[in-house]
C-alpha positions as MATLAB code, in Angstrom:
seq = 'XXXXXXXXXXXXXXXXXXXXXXXXXXXXXXXXXXXXXXXXXXXXXXXXXXXXXXXXXXXXXXXXXXXXXXXXXXXXXXXXXXXXXXXXXXXXXXXXXXXXXXXXXXXXXXXXXXXXXXXXXXXXXXXXXXXXXXXXXXXXXXXXXXXXXXXXXXXXXXXXXXXXXXXXXXXXXXXXXXXXXXXXXXXXXXXXXXXXXXXXXXXXXXXXXXXXXXXXXXXXXXXXXXXXXXXXXXXXXXXXXXXXXXXXXXXXXXXXXXXXXXXXXXXXXXXXXXXXXXXXXXXXXXXXXXXXXXXXXXXXXXXXXXXXXXXXXXXXXXXXXXXXXXXXXXXXXXXXXXXXXXXXXXXXXXXXXXXXXXXXXXXXXXXXXXXXXXXXXXXXXXXXXXXXXXXXXXXXXXXXXXXXXXXXXXXXXXXXXXXXXXXXXXXXXXXXXXXXXXXXXXXXXXXXXXXXXXXXXXXXXXXXXXXXXXXXXXXXXXXXXXX';
ca = [
     -11.686   19.364   21.531;
     -14.461   16.768   21.240;
     -15.374   14.995   18.021;
     -18.689   13.177   18.288;
     -19.130   10.370   15.778;
     -22.754    9.264   15.463;
     -23.721    6.150   13.493;
     -20.863    6.114   11.004;
     -17.332    4.780   10.548;
     -15.757    7.895    9.059;
     -14.093    8.998   12.285;
     -10.524    8.741   10.943;
     -11.088   11.209    8.096;
     -13.166   13.567   10.257;
     -10.474   13.603   12.937;
      -7.759   14.326   10.381;
      -9.776   17.185    8.948;
     -10.366   18.688   12.399;
      -6.631   18.526   12.990;
      -5.992   20.568    9.845;
      -7.817   23.488   11.450;
      -6.750   22.829   15.053;
      -3.249   21.295   14.948;
      -2.528   21.981   18.635;
      -5.754   20.597   20.064;
      -6.040   17.180   21.663;
      -9.008   15.572   19.922;
     -11.185   13.188   21.913;
     -13.370   10.995   19.700;
     -16.574    9.836   21.372;
     -19.424    7.711   20.052;
     -22.216    8.911   22.322;
     -23.291   12.241   23.769;
     -22.396   11.590   27.400;
     -22.730   15.214   28.453;
     -19.005   15.877   28.218;
     -18.209   19.428   27.104;
     -15.276   21.364   25.709;
     -14.664   24.751   24.114;
     -14.824   23.088   20.680;
     -17.365   20.355   19.954;
     -17.777   18.866   16.485;
     -20.642   16.464   15.837;
     -20.769   14.352   12.684;
     -23.795   12.166   12.064;
     -25.091    9.772    9.413;
     -28.875    9.537    9.457;
     -29.973    6.363    7.761;
     -27.841    5.774    4.699;
     -28.152    9.006    2.764;
     -28.333   12.047    5.062;
     -25.169   13.522    6.582;
     -25.212   16.154    9.311;
     -22.415   18.202   10.841;
     -22.456   20.770   13.616;
     -19.662   22.845   15.117;
     -19.969   24.425   18.555;
     -17.198   26.870   19.461;
     -17.695   28.500   22.844;
     -21.469   28.222   22.459;
     -21.619   29.581   18.903;
     -23.148   26.807   16.805;
     -23.090   26.247   13.049;
     -24.906   23.378   11.370;
     -25.110   21.891    7.886;
     -26.750   18.806    6.408;
     -27.035   17.224    2.982;
     -28.956   14.388    1.373;
     -26.593   12.142   -0.577;
     -27.656   10.035   -3.556;
     -25.004    7.331   -3.167;
     -23.773    5.863    0.110;
     -20.231    5.718   -1.263;
     -20.227    9.538   -1.336;
     -21.322    9.973    2.291;
     -17.833   10.225    3.762;
     -16.688   12.792    1.201;
     -19.872   14.866    1.538;
     -19.596   14.804    5.330;
     -16.013   16.020    5.038;
     -17.136   18.832    2.727;
     -19.762   20.024    5.222;
     -17.209   19.918    8.036;
     -14.659   21.766    5.871;
     -17.090   24.578    5.098;
     -18.179   24.960    8.722;
     -14.638   25.004   10.095;
     -13.545   27.434    7.370;
     -16.379   29.768    8.322;
     -15.605   29.521   12.032;
     -11.837   29.962   11.759;
     -11.584   32.229    8.721;
      -9.001   29.837    7.265;
      -9.468   27.883    4.019;
      -6.820   25.130    3.629;
      -5.462   24.905    0.096;
      -5.706   21.115   -0.056;
      -9.437   21.163    0.657;
     -10.669   17.956    2.291;
      -7.710   15.927    1.028;
      -5.692   14.773    4.039;
      -3.817   11.767    2.616;
      -0.054   11.379    2.576;
       0.270   10.875   -1.197;
      -1.842   13.374   -3.185;
       0.158   12.765   -6.371;
      -0.502    9.022   -6.114;
      -4.237    9.743   -5.975;
      -3.842   12.116   -8.916;
      -2.128    9.372  -10.948;
      -4.996    6.975  -10.156;
      -7.574    9.544  -11.203;
      -5.673   10.301  -14.417;
      -5.897    6.594  -15.287;
      -9.639    6.563  -14.593;
     -10.743   10.014  -15.754;
      -7.983   11.434  -17.932;
      -5.889   14.491  -17.099;
      -8.584   17.147  -17.193;
     -11.082   14.874  -15.462;
      -8.611   14.227  -12.656;
      -7.988   17.942  -12.150;
     -11.712   18.651  -12.137;
     -12.255   15.956   -9.502;
      -9.552   17.488   -7.298;
     -11.096   20.952   -7.511;
     -14.822   20.132   -7.477;
     -15.022   16.969   -5.377;
     -12.102   17.494   -2.975;
     -12.081   21.330   -2.868;
      -8.363   21.505   -3.680;
      -7.181   24.920   -4.857;
      -6.155   25.559   -8.457;
      -2.506   25.979   -7.447;
      -2.287   22.734   -5.485;
      -4.206   20.839   -8.165;
      -1.711   21.908  -10.822;
       1.181   21.051   -8.496;
      -0.205   17.553   -7.873;
      -0.750   17.058  -11.608;
       2.803   18.144  -12.486;
       4.276   15.813   -9.865;
       2.059   12.920  -10.953;
       3.232   13.201  -14.560;
       6.897   13.377  -13.500;
       6.481   10.341  -11.242;
       4.736    8.414  -13.994;
       7.785    8.767  -16.248;
      10.107    7.505  -13.514;
       7.919    4.582  -12.453;
       7.445    3.355  -16.026;
      11.037    2.092  -16.188;
      10.732   -0.377  -13.287;
       9.354   -3.894  -13.646;
       8.544   -6.930  -11.487;
      12.238   -7.651  -10.777;
      13.159   -4.106   -9.734;
      13.992   -3.196   -6.146;
      15.765   -0.536   -4.090;
      17.986   -0.883   -1.030;
      17.504    1.374    1.995;
      20.263    1.574    4.616;
      19.247    2.994    8.004;
      21.795    4.894   10.103;
      19.686    6.097   13.077;
      22.268    8.377   14.696;
      22.514   12.183   14.812;
      24.884   14.630   16.491;
      21.883   16.304   18.199;
      18.103   16.124   17.965;
      16.344   19.039   16.263;
      13.355   20.542   18.039;
      10.950   19.428   15.277;
      12.176   15.828   15.114;
      10.549   12.709   16.570;
      12.432   10.086   14.559;
      14.019    7.187   16.376;
      17.507    8.600   16.191;
      20.178    8.705   18.847;
      22.850   11.246   19.615;
      26.230    9.838   18.722;
      27.585   10.702   22.183;
      24.991    8.499   23.904;
      25.107    5.676   21.376;
      28.820    5.559   20.672;
      29.301    2.292   22.548;
      26.667    0.640   20.332;
      28.322    1.587   17.062;
      30.946   -1.168   16.580;
      28.379   -3.941   17.053;
      25.778   -2.006   15.046;
      28.079   -1.669   12.032;
      29.042   -5.336   12.321;
      25.404   -6.451   12.359;
      24.451   -4.047    9.603;
      27.082   -5.594    7.349;
      25.773   -9.051    8.241;
      22.237   -7.993    7.346;
      23.410   -6.447    4.081;
      25.036   -9.737    3.080;
      22.042  -11.926    3.939;
      19.709   -9.507    2.125;
      21.937   -9.551   -0.944;
      22.073  -13.355   -0.896;
      18.273  -13.526   -1.003;
      17.963  -10.855   -3.698;
      20.590  -12.556   -5.867;
      18.946  -15.952   -5.422;
      15.584  -14.517   -6.498;
      17.097  -12.756   -9.509;
      15.982   -9.306   -8.361;
      17.504   -6.214   -9.991;
      18.867   -3.435   -7.773;
      18.067    0.006   -9.233;
      18.701    2.466   -6.415;
      20.437    2.646   -3.049;
      19.608    5.205   -0.375;
      21.263    5.736    3.009;
      19.010    7.630    5.420;
      18.627    8.153    9.113;
      19.337    9.909   11.310;
      22.441   11.260    9.684;
      24.600    8.617    7.953;
      27.672   10.875    7.983;
      27.585   10.771   11.773;
      29.561    7.546   11.253;
      33.325    7.691   10.918;
      34.918    7.612    7.502;
      36.175    4.107    8.293;
      32.694    2.801    9.134;
      31.183    4.427    6.036;
      33.914    2.833    3.914;
      33.291   -0.595    5.462;
      29.535   -0.484    4.826;
      30.051    0.751    1.259;
      32.519   -2.054    0.638;
      30.029   -4.624    1.957;
      27.309   -3.350   -0.369;
      29.658   -3.298   -3.357;
      30.881   -6.829   -2.627;
      27.481   -8.429   -2.031;
      25.068   -6.827   -4.518;
      25.094   -6.832   -8.288;
      25.382   -3.100   -9.035;
      25.406   -3.372  -12.825;
      21.844   -2.005  -13.115;
      22.163    0.765  -10.521;
      20.533    3.977  -11.728;
      21.111    6.006   -8.550;
      23.123    5.838   -5.308;
      22.374    8.412   -2.586;
      23.824    9.008    0.877;
      22.348   11.666    3.150;
      25.023   13.960    4.547;
      22.347   16.138    6.054;
      24.186   17.768    8.930;
      27.143   19.860    7.718;
      28.829   19.473   11.105;
      29.229   15.726   10.405;
      30.863   16.062    6.975;
      34.608   16.084    6.354;
      36.684   16.030    3.153;
      37.760   12.472    4.051;
      34.162   11.277    4.300;
      33.323   12.937    0.995;
      36.289   11.171   -0.611;
      35.212    7.787    0.788;
      31.628    8.270   -0.348;
      32.623    9.390   -3.834;
      35.132    6.580   -4.338;
      32.456    4.018   -3.377;
      30.399    5.017   -6.418;
      27.863    7.254   -4.678;
      26.609    9.831   -7.168;
      24.100   11.820   -5.128;
      24.329   13.338   -1.650;
      22.034   15.502    0.432;
      23.486   18.374    2.487;
      20.757   20.205    4.348;
      20.876   23.760    5.650;
      17.119   23.777    6.579;
      17.486   27.576    6.781;
      20.076   30.230    5.937;
      19.460   32.060    9.211;
      21.922   31.367   12.045;
      19.412   32.442   14.692;
      16.866   29.940   13.422;
      19.537   27.218   13.327;
      20.247   27.851   17.003;
      16.543   27.869   17.841;
      15.940   24.453   16.264;
      19.002   22.849   17.876;
      21.472   22.612   14.996;
      25.166   22.940   15.815;
      26.323   24.201   12.434;
      26.183   27.706   10.970;
      25.233   28.938    7.525;
      28.945   29.406    6.739;
      29.560   25.768    7.726;
      26.931   24.655    5.239;
      28.353   26.749    2.406;
      31.858   25.448    3.137;
      30.727   21.795    3.070;
      28.658   22.361   -0.056;
      31.751   23.788   -1.774;
      33.877   20.879   -0.547;
      31.349   18.445   -2.018;
      31.537   20.205   -5.381;
      35.334   20.064   -5.225;
      35.117   16.331   -4.424;
      33.312   15.802   -7.722;
      29.657   15.614   -6.668;
      27.473   16.941   -9.472;
      24.144   15.886   -7.949;
      23.513   17.558   -4.589;
      20.214   17.999   -2.754;
      19.568   20.674   -0.137;
      16.576   20.710    2.216;
      14.665   23.761    3.389;
      11.797   23.816    5.904;
       8.962   26.344    5.922;
       7.618   27.385    9.329;
      10.617   26.784   11.587;
      10.885   28.256   15.066;
      11.826   31.969   14.969;
      11.750   32.052   11.162;
       9.854   34.837    9.420;
       8.435   35.123    5.938;
      11.223   37.514    4.957;
      13.928   35.292    6.433;
      12.508   32.225    4.705;
      12.433   34.008    1.343;
      16.080   34.925    1.848;
      16.858   31.241    2.492;
      15.160   30.258   -0.762;
      17.117   32.883   -2.685;
      20.452   31.848   -1.174;
      19.802   28.153   -1.810;
      19.081   28.876   -5.466;
      22.278   30.945   -5.742;
      24.290   27.822   -4.889;
      22.600   26.049   -7.824;
      22.072   22.587   -6.298;
      20.548   19.993   -8.591;
      17.780   19.262   -6.061;
      15.997   21.404   -3.486;
      13.525   19.596   -1.258;
      11.090   21.964    0.403;
       9.405   20.663    3.547;
       6.563   22.099    5.582;
       7.128   21.907    9.328;
       5.198   19.011   10.868;
       4.112   19.126   14.516;
       5.180   15.655   15.592;
       3.777   14.488   18.918;
       7.062   13.750   20.675;
       9.032   16.668   19.225;
      10.236   19.466   21.487;
       8.037   21.892   19.557;
       4.937   20.040   20.722;
       6.009   18.847   24.172;
       7.332   22.295   25.154;
       4.733   24.370   23.296;
       7.258   26.193   21.110;
       5.755   28.875   18.856;
       5.751   28.260   15.100;
       4.271   30.002   12.095;
       0.606   29.685   11.135;
      -0.664   27.625    8.226;
      -1.431   30.821    6.321;
       2.149   32.104    6.619;
       3.559   28.659    5.779;
       1.472   28.573    2.604;
       2.703   32.053    1.684;
       6.259   30.771    2.117;
       5.590   27.816   -0.157;
       4.041   30.022   -2.824;
       7.096   32.284   -2.856;
       9.407   29.280   -3.129;
       7.343   27.675   -5.879;
       7.470   30.810   -8.019;
      11.222   31.201   -7.481;
      11.939   27.554   -8.224;
       9.977   27.588  -11.466;
      11.671   30.786  -12.648;
      15.093   29.319  -11.769;
      14.648   26.156  -13.835;
      13.503   23.732  -11.137;
      10.498   21.450  -11.596;
       8.518   19.442   -9.006;
       8.975   15.679   -9.313;
       7.775   14.092   -6.056;
       5.525   15.014   -3.187;
       4.238   13.758    0.128;
       2.562   15.148    3.207;
       2.981   14.452    6.896;
       0.377   14.285    9.589;
       0.080   17.558   11.518;
       2.001   19.613    8.965;
       1.283   23.333    9.203;
      -1.864   24.119    7.230;
      -2.065   20.526    5.958;
       0.625   21.587    3.480;
       3.068   19.542    1.470;
       6.703   18.517    1.060;
       7.928   18.717   -2.539;
      11.114   17.657   -4.259;
      12.260   20.165   -6.903;
      15.034   19.439   -9.367;
      16.864   20.540  -12.449;
      15.884   18.567  -15.542;
      17.226   15.009  -15.407;
      18.123   15.109  -11.698;
      15.006   13.546  -10.160;
      15.744   11.384   -7.099;
      14.449    8.009   -8.276;
      14.433    6.457   -4.805;
      12.143    9.165   -3.469;
       9.573    8.299   -6.125;
       9.953    4.528   -5.734;
       9.527    4.790   -1.981;
       6.712    7.308   -1.885;
       4.624    5.801   -4.678;
       5.317    2.239   -3.494;
       5.764    1.050   -7.062;
       8.451   -1.554   -6.412;
      10.041   -3.465   -3.542;
      12.331   -1.709   -1.072;
      14.612   -4.039    0.892;
      15.647   -2.193    4.049;
      18.477   -2.867    6.485;
      19.373   -1.384    9.849;
      17.534   -0.333   13.000;
      14.100    1.146   12.363;
      14.146    0.055    8.714;
      10.963   -1.266    7.092;
      11.147   -3.601    4.109;
       8.233   -3.106    1.688;
       7.519   -6.068   -0.577;
       5.492   -4.958   -3.592;
       3.414   -7.486   -5.514;
       4.028   -6.411   -9.138;
       0.689   -7.877  -10.207;
      -1.528   -6.099   -7.679;
      -1.510   -3.202   -5.208;
      -0.619   -5.542   -2.347;
       2.328   -4.545   -0.151;
       3.720   -6.620    2.724;
       6.046   -5.138    5.326;
       8.866   -6.543    7.433;
       9.792   -4.390   10.423;
      13.259   -4.283   11.929;
      13.669   -3.412   15.587;
      13.485    0.342   16.084;
      16.286    0.919   18.556;
      19.974    0.139   17.929;
      20.288   -1.731   21.244;
      17.360   -3.974   20.246;
      18.790   -4.385   16.776;
      22.062   -5.586   18.282;
      20.676   -7.779   21.054;
      17.946   -9.467   18.967;
      19.692   -9.665   15.636;
      19.141  -13.408   15.273;
      15.367  -12.909   15.447;
      15.598  -10.141   12.881;
      17.638  -12.403   10.605;
      14.863  -15.002   10.682;
      12.381  -12.394    9.437;
      14.424  -12.033    6.255;
      13.036  -15.378    5.152;
       9.736  -13.602    4.582;
      11.310  -11.984    1.497;
      11.955  -15.366   -0.053;
       8.501  -16.628    0.936;
       6.812  -13.570   -0.594;
       8.443  -13.936   -4.001;
       7.897  -17.674   -4.086;
       4.191  -17.093   -3.427;
       3.708  -14.500   -6.160;
       5.693  -16.587   -8.636;
       3.383  -19.560   -7.985;
       0.372  -17.337   -8.595;
];
């Protein structure tokens, strides 16, 4: 697929919109008509300052639209609207999020509510961004829930993220920097040692600056891939180094049931962790095999029950719409069975076609955007009727149908860290391989990032360099305090 960009700088948004309709196509962006051809050619052009033109050529069938725009600041949006209408006509598919391709639709909704009020924000979504009524209401509901959570934090608030980038196997939809425990086992002793060192130096800086820790989140990878002894050691380091008196939430992902044991649950619970995530992804054993998971549905139910027996009263379960070999009927059954277990949180993801995942590299069949949206609509109706409410949302590049991931919860069980992280409303200090510290200026929208080395072997071998980067935390807060 060719995307011609003529005399404008809106190529990023136009490319993202093309990808909504053609998620499997390789898109080549060119600035000049050099005679190159393809079965799909999209041309976007800005004539002068106030005339936008779009044409779509699919196997020689051409559609064209143009519009005079009164304000230059509206040119990008109006160009996207023309492209949206043309591609909808050509493909017969109308994406529910309209021309909105950003990662954080609820964050935009919150901004618009501040500027235009609630009804004005909804009208802008529907009229200016072509978002459907259903998705507009979803974004509004999430925005209001997030607003309540964010209002409690202040300039001293921060969260701690602990990265455990190891998994028992790699799922066919995954492209995260995670490593099978069999291959990385020799790295683990040094990794845990360095992680504890980084936790201590991070705590020292946070304590010196008088920052207040509000939430802790272990992610990955799969943190419960670690042994019970290693989990206990890391928990002990956190408890010894940080002031936990203001903690509002402590989460550890136990996402793969085949990594969870009663001993690990005991260790996690005794360390003060109140929330865990155990993820079936689907309640269909055939789909689990197709995506590369080693556990069965019965394994998940057993571990979920063990977690309840261990005293966990705040459990999240993940489901994914659009998985390999899943059907609409099978997905609906998964939703129903998840609800029967009555977890406090259910996070519903839409499958994302990540470039380096097996799905993409091997051309594995997945559901269409239309079917994925039908799945989400069924789940949304069931969640609402079962007492769940949406509280956070984000989207991933190349998700089926440009659809969303939404956290649903029982009243009072919102995952605070998910909101803090996604809305970037306060600092997140991150430790471990692949972790990214986000330093939030409480007096502006400015965010500065500190990147750890992605791979565990780099993290181990270059730890001293990484330790030096931690000084940027101190420098950041000293700068904003002077201002």
